[in-house]
XYZ file of C-alpha atoms in Angstrom:
698
model
C 16.607 -47.540 -46.989
C 19.009 -45.202 -48.806
C 17.396 -42.224 -47.089
C 17.754 -43.855 -43.659
C 21.380 -44.620 -44.402
C 22.069 -40.963 -45.294
C 20.408 -39.798 -42.058
C 22.565 -42.165 -40.009
C 25.720 -40.943 -41.757
C 24.880 -37.307 -41.083
C 23.463 -37.734 -37.542
C 26.662 -36.581 -35.824
C 26.717 -33.424 -37.926
C 23.033 -32.728 -37.209
C 23.533 -33.152 -33.458
C 26.481 -30.748 -33.565
C 24.442 -28.145 -35.476
C 21.498 -28.418 -33.046
C 23.829 -28.196 -30.044
C 25.493 -25.096 -31.464
C 22.112 -23.486 -32.126
C 20.957 -24.167 -28.582
C 24.232 -22.831 -27.178
C 23.908 -19.667 -29.266
C 20.313 -19.229 -28.079
C 21.248 -19.634 -24.410
C 24.254 -17.296 -24.675
C 22.184 -14.692 -26.512
C 19.457 -14.902 -23.865
C 21.985 -14.501 -21.067
C 23.403 -11.367 -22.660
C 19.973 -9.863 -23.362
C 18.266 -10.799 -20.088
C 20.860 -9.372 -17.750
C 23.010 -12.405 -16.961
C 26.172 -10.879 -18.512
C 24.965 -7.527 -19.767
C 26.009 -5.553 -16.682
C 28.393 -2.751 -17.516
C 29.496 -2.444 -13.898
C 30.587 -4.908 -11.251
C 29.108 -2.528 -8.687
C 25.412 -2.145 -8.011
C 25.942 1.569 -7.436
C 27.893 4.211 -5.578
C 27.123 6.855 -2.965
C 29.371 9.912 -2.915
C 32.090 7.890 -4.651
C 31.813 4.850 -2.363
C 31.067 1.754 -4.436
C 28.601 -0.956 -3.388
C 29.790 -4.293 -4.749
C 27.193 -6.466 -6.415
C 28.335 -9.610 -4.594
C 27.818 -8.078 -1.127
C 24.527 -6.574 -2.263
C 23.327 -9.924 -3.657
C 24.018 -11.707 -0.364
C 22.126 -9.069 1.627
C 19.172 -9.232 -0.770
C 19.123 -13.014 -0.409
C 19.050 -12.714 3.381
C 16.119 -10.279 3.219
C 14.243 -12.613 0.867
C 14.742 -15.528 3.279
C 13.446 -13.580 6.250
C 10.826 -11.472 4.440
C 7.956 -14.005 4.265
C 7.171 -13.953 0.558
C 8.905 -10.673 -0.299
C 9.873 -10.436 -3.983
C 13.495 -10.106 -5.065
C 12.761 -6.616 -6.421
C 11.207 -5.461 -3.130
C 14.135 -6.997 -1.237
C 16.622 -5.223 -3.537
C 14.832 -1.899 -2.979
C 14.869 -2.383 0.775
C 18.580 -3.247 0.842
C 19.405 -0.342 -1.483
C 17.631 2.180 0.753
C 19.514 0.770 3.727
C 22.874 0.901 1.898
C 22.290 4.533 0.894
C 21.349 5.540 4.441
C 24.308 3.710 5.993
C 26.794 5.149 3.482
C 25.568 8.720 3.967
C 25.495 8.504 7.751
C 28.866 6.751 7.924
C 30.324 9.579 5.861
C 28.983 12.094 8.389
C 30.305 10.033 11.318
C 33.779 9.975 9.736
C 33.741 13.744 9.080
C 32.902 14.343 12.732
C 35.448 11.786 13.919
C 32.884 9.851 15.953
C 34.318 6.915 17.869
C 32.675 4.401 20.192
C 34.254 2.028 22.674
C 33.499 -1.516 23.772
C 31.268 -0.420 26.638
C 29.042 1.640 24.360
C 28.750 -1.229 21.859
C 27.876 -3.659 24.673
C 25.132 -1.309 25.891
C 23.597 -1.302 22.415
C 23.832 -5.098 22.201
C 22.175 -5.441 25.605
C 19.224 -3.387 24.361
C 18.547 -6.123 21.776
C 16.014 -8.490 23.400
C 17.623 -11.480 21.670
C 20.868 -10.717 23.485
C 20.048 -8.680 26.588
C 17.247 -11.068 27.681
C 18.775 -14.300 26.359
C 18.965 -16.879 29.213
C 22.404 -17.938 27.920
C 23.828 -14.564 28.954
C 21.991 -13.987 32.256
C 23.435 -14.495 35.722
C 21.748 -16.030 38.758
C 19.679 -12.890 39.454
C 18.528 -12.562 35.816
C 20.863 -9.699 34.849
C 22.974 -9.562 31.680
C 26.445 -10.960 32.423
C 29.217 -9.673 30.124
C 31.573 -12.479 31.202
C 29.009 -15.176 30.265
C 28.345 -13.380 26.973
C 32.031 -13.362 25.996
C 32.604 -16.896 27.261
C 29.758 -18.242 25.146
C 31.275 -16.983 21.884
C 34.754 -18.071 22.962
C 33.426 -21.599 23.529
C 31.386 -21.544 20.278
C 33.691 -20.375 17.448
C 31.018 -21.323 14.893
C 28.900 -18.438 16.218
C 31.751 -15.930 15.940
C 30.553 -14.454 12.629
C 27.133 -13.769 14.163
C 28.831 -11.713 16.886
C 30.993 -9.861 14.364
C 27.892 -8.879 12.340
C 25.987 -7.827 15.453
C 28.941 -5.755 16.699
C 29.150 -3.943 13.354
C 25.450 -3.088 13.566
C 25.833 -2.077 17.216
C 28.792 0.199 16.433
C 26.798 1.932 13.706
C 23.801 2.235 16.044
C 25.955 3.674 18.808
C 27.436 6.293 16.485
C 23.968 7.166 15.237
C 22.827 7.752 18.834
C 25.737 10.164 19.367
C 25.064 11.854 16.020
C 21.381 12.236 16.864
C 22.241 13.718 20.247
C 24.630 16.227 18.633
C 21.935 17.361 16.181
C 19.288 17.671 18.885
C 21.715 19.661 21.036
C 22.345 22.056 18.149
C 18.651 22.800 17.745
C 17.680 25.682 19.973
C 15.553 28.814 19.989
C 16.822 32.248 21.017
C 14.994 34.875 23.027
C 14.828 37.026 19.869
C 13.014 34.232 18.074
C 10.705 33.887 21.057
C 10.006 37.616 20.871
C 9.160 37.349 17.157
C 6.866 34.411 17.899
C 5.075 36.439 20.600
C 4.688 39.468 18.315
C 3.337 37.339 15.440
C 0.686 35.975 17.794
C -0.158 39.257 19.545
C 0.210 42.109 17.020
C -3.006 42.751 15.101
C -3.943 44.563 11.931
C -7.313 45.744 10.618
C -7.631 46.626 6.951
C -9.942 47.082 4.005
C -9.326 44.977 0.927
C -10.485 44.346 -2.595
C -10.162 40.788 -3.882
C -9.983 39.799 -7.526
C -10.389 36.043 -7.048
C -8.868 33.617 -9.548
C -12.154 31.697 -9.553
C -13.833 34.640 -11.350
C -11.902 33.738 -14.518
C -12.735 30.453 -16.236
C -9.926 27.933 -16.560
C -10.720 27.634 -20.260
C -9.605 31.266 -20.733
C -5.995 30.467 -19.754
C -4.015 27.623 -21.313
C -0.908 25.966 -19.895
C 1.416 24.005 -22.192
C 3.694 21.085 -21.366
C 6.665 23.324 -22.162
C 5.546 25.845 -19.529
C 5.180 23.080 -16.939
C 8.691 21.819 -17.789
C 10.121 25.345 -17.432
C 8.468 25.669 -14.026
C 9.924 22.335 -12.911
C 13.418 23.330 -14.089
C 13.216 26.504 -11.994
C 12.205 24.366 -8.992
C 14.430 21.358 -9.702
C 14.781 20.093 -6.130
C 11.029 19.987 -5.709
C 10.480 17.888 -8.822
C 13.633 15.767 -8.879
C 12.792 12.230 -9.976
C 14.327 9.004 -11.270
C 14.406 8.124 -14.949
C 10.998 6.949 -16.179
C 9.461 5.150 -19.120
C 5.976 5.913 -20.394
C 4.536 2.640 -21.672
C 1.284 2.255 -23.605
C -0.311 -1.137 -23.923
C -3.168 -3.139 -25.360
C -4.745 -5.874 -23.254
C -6.249 -8.873 -25.018
C -7.979 -10.754 -22.234
C -7.910 -14.529 -22.268
C -11.546 -14.862 -21.252
C -14.496 -16.964 -22.237
C -16.324 -16.056 -25.422
C -20.118 -16.024 -25.731
C -19.839 -19.463 -27.332
C -17.745 -20.732 -24.398
C -20.334 -19.467 -21.899
C -23.149 -21.074 -23.895
C -21.272 -24.389 -23.942
C -20.754 -24.331 -20.139
C -24.416 -23.445 -19.610
C -25.435 -26.303 -21.900
C -23.243 -28.734 -19.950
C -24.696 -27.712 -16.598
C -28.252 -27.906 -17.954
C -27.387 -31.402 -19.137
C -26.531 -32.380 -15.562
C -29.943 -31.364 -14.234
C -31.909 -34.176 -15.862
C -30.929 -37.714 -16.826
C -29.096 -38.392 -20.079
C -28.825 -41.383 -22.400
C -25.349 -42.568 -23.410
C -24.161 -45.472 -25.507
C -22.346 -48.240 -23.565
C -19.760 -49.850 -25.819
C -19.273 -52.811 -23.455
C -22.945 -53.822 -23.611
C -23.685 -52.304 -27.010
C -26.777 -50.720 -25.462
C -27.897 -47.252 -24.373
C -27.640 -46.515 -20.643
C -29.837 -43.969 -18.867
C -27.800 -41.900 -16.400
C -29.553 -40.104 -13.557
C -29.290 -36.336 -13.341
C -28.688 -34.011 -10.416
C -32.384 -33.772 -9.572
C -32.867 -37.530 -9.264
C -29.396 -38.644 -8.145
C -29.501 -40.979 -5.144
C -25.998 -40.065 -3.941
C -25.959 -36.276 -4.256
C -22.542 -35.751 -2.701
C -20.871 -38.292 -4.994
C -22.662 -36.719 -7.987
C -21.292 -33.263 -7.038
C -17.717 -34.470 -6.587
C -17.860 -36.370 -9.896
C -19.181 -33.462 -11.970
C -18.275 -30.158 -10.281
C -15.156 -28.006 -10.629
C -15.703 -27.143 -6.945
C -15.778 -29.996 -4.372
C -18.763 -30.581 -2.098
C -18.870 -28.399 1.031
C -20.885 -29.667 3.995
C -20.986 -26.275 5.766
C -24.343 -24.786 6.743
C -24.461 -21.308 5.230
C -26.315 -18.307 6.657
C -28.472 -16.353 4.228
C -26.157 -13.324 4.396
C -23.278 -15.441 3.032
C -25.170 -16.705 -0.029
C -24.797 -15.030 -3.466
C -26.687 -11.753 -3.019
C -28.805 -11.909 -6.192
C -30.002 -15.471 -5.559
C -29.913 -15.530 -1.728
C -33.694 -15.479 -1.138
C -34.461 -18.303 -3.566
C -31.521 -20.444 -2.433
C -32.251 -20.044 1.274
C -35.922 -20.923 0.862
C -35.359 -24.159 -1.076
C -37.224 -27.165 0.317
C -35.086 -30.248 1.103
C -34.240 -31.987 -2.179
C -35.337 -29.021 -4.300
C -32.911 -27.805 -7.010
C -32.236 -24.214 -8.112
C -30.361 -23.003 -11.142
C -28.469 -22.641 -13.264
C -27.282 -19.285 -11.922
C -24.032 -17.341 -12.232
C -21.834 -17.027 -9.156
C -18.516 -15.306 -9.825
C -16.813 -17.169 -12.670
C -19.042 -20.217 -12.402
C -22.358 -21.484 -13.692
C -23.946 -23.278 -10.722
C -26.876 -25.467 -9.748
C -27.702 -26.133 -6.093
C -29.760 -28.713 -4.227
C -30.986 -28.159 -0.680
C -29.905 -30.805 1.846
C -31.870 -29.189 4.671
C -31.553 -26.385 7.199
C -30.129 -26.088 10.685
C -31.098 -23.583 13.370
C -28.576 -21.227 14.919
C -25.512 -21.854 12.760
C -24.242 -18.343 13.534
C -24.738 -16.293 16.663
C -24.383 -12.670 17.624
C -23.512 -11.584 21.157
C -22.354 -8.665 23.260
C -20.187 -8.938 26.341
C -18.628 -6.983 29.171
C -15.153 -8.283 30.060
C -13.880 -7.827 33.606
C -10.255 -9.013 33.654
C -7.789 -9.273 36.516
C -4.051 -9.435 37.162
C -2.447 -12.335 35.305
C -4.801 -12.419 32.295
C -3.417 -11.558 28.848
C -5.612 -8.510 28.313
C -3.867 -5.275 27.208
C -6.688 -2.791 27.884
C -7.346 -3.252 31.595
C -9.176 -0.208 32.899
C -8.066 -0.919 36.469
C -5.822 -3.344 38.351
C -7.808 -5.912 40.326
C -7.483 -9.387 41.810
C -9.475 -12.343 40.520
C -11.801 -12.124 43.532
C -12.362 -8.398 42.967
C -13.031 -9.018 39.261
C -15.607 -11.714 40.043
C -17.387 -9.488 42.562
C -17.526 -6.616 40.059
C -18.781 -8.908 37.285
C -21.560 -10.278 39.501
C -22.572 -6.734 40.448
C -22.757 -5.661 36.762
C -24.692 -8.845 35.905
C -27.324 -7.962 38.514
C -27.613 -4.421 37.119
C -28.092 -5.482 33.475
C -30.547 -8.236 34.433
C -32.606 -5.650 36.308
C -32.300 -3.131 33.454
C -31.430 -4.844 30.106
C -31.263 -1.489 28.293
C -28.218 -0.522 30.378
C -25.995 -3.244 28.827
C -24.498 -1.031 26.110
C -23.541 1.852 28.415
C -22.234 -0.568 31.031
C -19.980 -2.207 28.418
C -18.726 1.183 27.305
C -17.888 2.185 30.890
C -16.585 -1.079 32.336
C -15.428 -3.595 29.700
C -11.694 -4.306 29.379
C -12.206 -5.489 25.788
C -11.760 -3.287 22.693
C -15.405 -4.027 21.829
C -16.344 -1.591 24.622
C -16.379 1.174 21.984
C -19.198 -0.713 20.217
C -21.138 -1.264 23.427
C -19.679 -4.765 23.733
C -21.026 -5.919 20.351
C -18.933 -8.784 18.903
C -20.906 -9.222 15.698
C -21.740 -12.641 14.225
C -19.514 -15.678 14.714
C -19.713 -19.404 14.097
C -19.344 -22.381 16.446
C -15.943 -22.790 18.134
C -14.661 -19.390 17.057
C -14.734 -18.259 20.684
C -13.134 -19.951 23.707
C -15.168 -22.950 24.861
C -17.026 -21.522 27.937
C -18.027 -18.454 25.902
C -18.989 -20.556 22.863
C -21.074 -23.001 24.928
C -23.048 -20.263 26.658
C -23.925 -18.463 23.425
C -24.872 -21.526 21.371
C -26.709 -23.299 24.208
C -28.939 -20.353 25.118
C -31.723 -18.482 23.372
C -31.762 -14.884 22.116
C -31.973 -12.375 24.971
C -30.294 -14.614 27.558
C -27.812 -12.815 29.839
C -25.290 -14.688 31.970
C -21.807 -14.822 33.467
C -18.948 -17.129 32.374
C -15.259 -17.313 33.189
C -12.546 -17.772 30.531
C -8.736 -17.327 30.575
C -9.380 -13.648 29.732
C -11.475 -12.967 32.830
C -15.190 -12.826 33.629
C -17.687 -12.144 30.824
C -21.207 -10.835 31.239
C -22.728 -12.132 27.983
C -25.920 -11.194 26.191
C -27.067 -13.349 23.253
C -28.453 -10.808 20.793
C -29.253 -12.808 17.625
C -28.935 -16.149 15.860
C -28.909 -17.069 12.188
C -30.195 -20.262 10.635
C -28.233 -21.918 7.861
C -28.836 -24.092 4.839
C -26.652 -26.899 3.525
C -26.378 -26.823 -0.259
C -24.926 -29.368 -2.628
C -23.652 -27.173 -5.446
C -22.213 -28.088 -8.822
C -20.081 -25.284 -10.222
C -18.625 -25.318 -13.728
C -16.007 -22.660 -14.356
C -16.672 -20.177 -17.141
C -13.309 -19.960 -18.891
C -11.859 -19.635 -22.333
C -11.817 -22.801 -24.390
C -8.656 -23.946 -26.139
C -10.028 -22.617 -29.433
C -10.712 -19.196 -27.876
C -7.252 -19.065 -26.265
C -5.667 -19.935 -29.612
C -7.669 -17.181 -31.278
C -6.521 -14.647 -28.646
C -2.905 -15.761 -29.066
C -3.125 -15.362 -32.846
C -4.676 -11.909 -32.474
C -2.025 -10.808 -29.971
C 0.842 -12.119 -32.133
C -0.569 -10.404 -35.227
C -0.921 -7.116 -33.335
C 2.679 -7.357 -32.053
C 4.133 -8.016 -35.483
C 2.091 -5.456 -37.435
C 2.345 -2.617 -34.892
C 6.148 -2.764 -34.976
C 6.001 -1.655 -38.643
C 2.683 0.157 -39.130
C 2.404 1.958 -35.775
C 0.835 0.988 -32.477
C -2.202 3.289 -32.519
C -2.960 2.640 -36.193
C -3.008 -1.159 -35.817
C -5.041 -0.922 -32.600
C -7.653 1.110 -34.475
C -7.677 -1.312 -37.431
C -8.142 -4.316 -35.130
C -10.709 -2.589 -32.907
C -8.518 -2.796 -29.785
C -8.342 -0.243 -26.973
C -5.016 1.398 -26.139
C -4.949 1.665 -22.349
C -3.843 4.799 -20.485
C -0.020 4.869 -20.434
C 1.815 3.686 -17.322
C 4.751 5.743 -16.029
C 7.260 3.374 -14.452
C 10.670 3.626 -12.775
C 13.439 1.070 -13.232
C 13.035 -0.644 -9.865
C 9.254 -0.626 -9.658
C 7.070 -3.721 -9.867
C 3.580 -2.324 -10.471
C 2.508 -1.613 -14.015
C -0.611 0.528 -14.373
C -3.823 -1.198 -13.364
C -2.296 -4.667 -13.922
C -0.441 -4.656 -10.593
C 2.839 -6.517 -10.219
C 4.237 -7.048 -13.719
C 7.967 -6.817 -13.090
C 8.886 -8.458 -16.412
C 7.225 -5.613 -18.380
C 8.922 -2.905 -16.303
C 12.315 -4.638 -16.620
C 11.888 -4.897 -20.405
C 11.069 -1.183 -20.653
C 14.530 -0.360 -19.248
C 16.601 -2.876 -21.229
C 19.332 -1.403 -23.451
C 17.646 -2.607 -26.639
C 14.263 -1.078 -25.764
C 13.767 2.266 -27.521
C 10.817 4.574 -28.124
C 8.448 2.630 -30.383
C 9.754 -0.825 -29.417
C 6.876 -3.330 -29.136
C 6.721 -6.608 -27.210
C 4.020 -9.104 -26.268
C 3.768 -10.552 -22.744
C 1.634 -13.430 -21.521
C 0.195 -12.532 -18.125
C -1.160 -15.426 -16.076
C -4.913 -15.267 -15.384
C -5.150 -12.041 -17.413
C -4.237 -12.601 -21.046
C -1.848 -10.964 -23.489
C -0.306 -7.535 -22.921
C 1.259 -5.927 -25.987
C 3.354 -2.982 -24.791
C 5.191 -0.155 -26.511
C 7.503 2.511 -25.100
C 5.927 5.872 -25.835
C 8.458 8.108 -24.105
C 11.786 7.901 -22.273
C 12.303 10.622 -19.670
C 15.871 10.835 -18.381
C 15.692 14.549 -17.576
C 15.870 13.919 -13.840
C 12.468 15.583 -13.404
C 9.072 14.033 -12.716
C 6.916 13.319 -15.812
C 4.624 16.173 -16.850
C 1.614 13.844 -16.621
C 2.347 13.233 -12.939
C 2.821 16.861 -11.876
C 0.262 18.537 -14.136
C -2.524 18.409 -11.520
C -0.220 20.269 -9.080
C 1.653 22.683 -11.374
C -1.105 23.605 -13.835
C -3.298 25.469 -11.271
C -0.228 27.450 -10.121
C 0.612 28.558 -13.654
C -3.038 29.230 -14.496
C -3.349 31.434 -11.420
C -0.208 33.287 -12.539
C -1.849 34.049 -15.873
C -5.138 34.958 -14.218
C -3.251 37.294 -11.867
C -1.857 39.255 -14.822
C -5.358 39.660 -16.281
C -6.756 40.826 -12.929
C -3.838 43.202 -12.180
C -4.293 44.870 -15.552
C -7.771 46.000 -14.396
C -6.777 46.982 -10.828
C -6.206 50.700 -11.136
C -7.691 53.684 -9.362
C -7.064 56.256 -6.653
C -9.437 54.736 -4.092
C -10.508 51.301 -2.917
C -14.016 51.909 -4.271
C -12.768 52.750 -7.774
C -10.488 49.669 -7.801
C -13.379 47.450 -6.639
C -15.651 48.833 -9.359
C -12.969 48.223 -12.000
C -12.982 44.484 -11.325
C -16.672 44.134 -10.439
C -16.013 43.511 -6.745
C -16.703 45.220 -3.391
C -14.600 46.632 -0.559
C -14.397 44.178 2.359
C -13.089 44.504 5.921
C -10.711 42.319 7.956
C -10.392 42.951 11.687
C -7.654 42.029 14.194
C -5.783 39.574 11.975
C -2.408 38.202 13.154
C 0.661 36.973 11.282
C 0.482 33.724 13.252
C -2.952 32.981 11.791
C -3.078 34.881 8.451
C -6.616 33.815 7.594
C -9.158 35.839 5.608
C -12.706 34.816 6.550
C -14.424 32.923 3.771
C -11.280 32.862 1.633
C -8.463 30.981 3.359
C -4.813 31.471 4.274
C -3.283 34.595 2.720
C 0.044 35.255 4.520
C 1.406 37.533 1.768
C -1.699 39.725 1.933
C -1.622 39.971 5.739
C 2.124 40.683 5.711
C 1.611 43.565 3.284
C -1.196 44.961 5.456
C 1.160 45.023 8.476
C 3.886 46.754 6.418
C 1.626 49.622 5.293
C 1.227 52.884 7.118
C -2.296 53.836 8.217
C -4.615 54.794 5.333
C -2.044 53.790 2.722
C -3.129 51.617 -0.227
C -0.941 48.774 -1.451
C -0.009 47.755 -4.976
C -1.784 44.605 -6.258
C -0.643 41.531 -4.287
C -0.679 38.033 -5.791
C -2.103 35.794 -3.085
C -3.080 32.132 -2.859
C -6.675 32.662 -3.970
C -6.581 35.885 -5.928
C -5.049 39.336 -6.426
C -5.591 41.731 -3.533
C -5.300 45.458 -2.896
C -5.304 46.397 0.818
C -5.649 49.615 2.784
C -4.312 49.681 6.338
C -6.916 50.966 8.820
C -4.993 50.355 12.045
C -2.125 48.296 13.445
C -2.001 47.369 17.129
C 1.498 46.291 18.087
C 2.075 43.748 20.837
C 2.902 45.233 24.240
C 6.334 44.595 25.746
C 6.686 41.254 27.517
C 9.351 40.533 30.124
C 9.148 36.748 30.177
C 9.419 35.243 26.703
C 10.260 31.709 27.890
C 6.808 30.218 27.011
C 7.303 31.314 23.392
C 10.879 30.037 23.298
C 9.549 26.691 24.616
C 6.931 26.611 21.836
C 9.627 27.048 19.205
C 11.753 24.306 20.775
C 8.782 21.937 20.686
C 8.132 22.781 17.031
C 11.750 21.987 16.104
C 11.872 18.672 17.985
C 11.199 16.704 14.803
C 13.802 18.537 12.709
C 16.326 15.772 13.367
C 14.252 13.569 11.048
C 14.957 15.934 8.160
C 18.711 15.267 8.218
C 18.772 12.015 6.212
C 16.455 13.303 3.419
C 18.674 16.412 3.214
C 21.814 14.268 2.942
C 20.172 12.279 0.128
C 19.201 15.468 -1.732
C 22.802 16.700 -1.680
C 24.488 13.349 -2.353
C 25.881 12.036 -5.635
C 24.140 8.682 -5.984
C 24.702 6.330 -8.913
C 22.174 3.504 -9.120
C 23.122 0.605 -11.432
C 20.516 -1.868 -10.157
C 18.671 -2.016 -13.460
C 21.784 -3.634 -15.002
C 21.244 -6.613 -12.726
C 18.338 -8.981 -13.043
C 16.086 -7.879 -10.157
């Protein structure tokens, strides 16, 4: 009693201590998880223009609401890209002094189907009525903000149209450029050459270090510019069934096959329970014992588990098969009988007419004309069944025409009723004509599949509680020990595999082969996460991921591991070129060829427009040098795409004078038509962009 009395006396103090501890925990979590750890009230800035977090948050929320399952991270990325584009373009509009008036904005609004075709804003003849449009918003003040937002978007759109037009107008080709284009296509050079191909030197003879790759990237910074990355190694301890767990599930399902004897406490006697084989109510037995409910569907053989399909499909009514493994389940199945023609396969030729919702009409025709054509085709294919495929290809208005009208297999009621009834009520080989809302169909029933109804008990093969506890203990031990002893060392001691490192950016969601693991990526970029930091994550339906940061790359360049496959061959070829050039000496082509163990080859009538060496590939530098040489002159060694070349000009045939160069000028104009799309990427490359999104909890 004295103890109880002391507890009562101190209860207020204990409650206060617990409350304080909880408060401290919550506050600490808020600071560490991103609730109050932001160092900026802005989510970023573009060329000095700040983007407030509050505005950004509202826009992200709107995207999430309308994005049909889009994640907050994906929504934030989408809004960020839009904010960057708008800020950069708005800056250009302001520099140019672009202005748009009410009429221009209204024209853009009208182009929006939700406004321009809205019955609320149409007059008696179905045309957009500006007066009705304005009157509506005047009479509905609650909708005023919608109009303000739309007008802002329309103003930006209108300015972008002007900006686009200005850029397109500035893109032109001169007659001099047309002349150069003509000469590149028409001038020809013939030359002898000796090729010391890079492929003649083994890759193992030239080594490329990470430092050399980094130096190359620094010299080509724009090409390899990249966001800050983290290289994260991890160990995966899967929460999966052990051999003992599998054996226990198999034992349970075997126990369901035959009857079992259990003690009945109410009667103090043993009861004999029927098993799956002898159960009188099979469906009730399945639903009482299976992790998967009974399915009354008749299943075609092709849809049964591949390994066991033959044995399952050929079961006699009442016969039982199993246990067998299907996916993550141990299963036993009992046949409840077969049914003929549960699936059907058919081909058709669709002849549509005006008014039907068919996008691929090959010709415009009335319903009467369509019917007459369909009847004519029906007569042809009935007289010559082998012509069905070609007739479908030539005449059908359906996309299946490319497959000769073949629609593949389908089940009952998957097609419109007239079509469905014809196919399932007729035998294989039957050809006929039916009408549906799509038009007239000449149908050929090409195959039918029988099906079997199976009562299947499936018990899921999953980790038991004991196994899950063991995995948790192992994962926790690995996390704690690796923080002190080293990640790789502990992994080796515990016999665990260190997975290939994942290179992630701050606003990415995917993490290596594990897919969307945003929590791991977010952790990798937290302020307290350094190289060597270790943390365990529980991943639903996967297990435990213990991750460590192996490297932090804030150089502004892409990780070496990502660019190696591209840069390494370039640097290796550079080194191979030096080895080949050192051997390429001599006063004649024959002596040079002998020095490198090659032969003298010939190239005839090659142009600058198509600088291709037969059997080798594109070599513009080699062809350019050949054009620059005087006849019978030998070049110095030339580093090409595929090797080192020495060329000797045999003859150059210059293009004849051409009075009308307009076709070549037109070609150049056509080639530059898409250049307008390069403006925004160029603006981004030259912009000063500060991205603080990782400070906020997306």
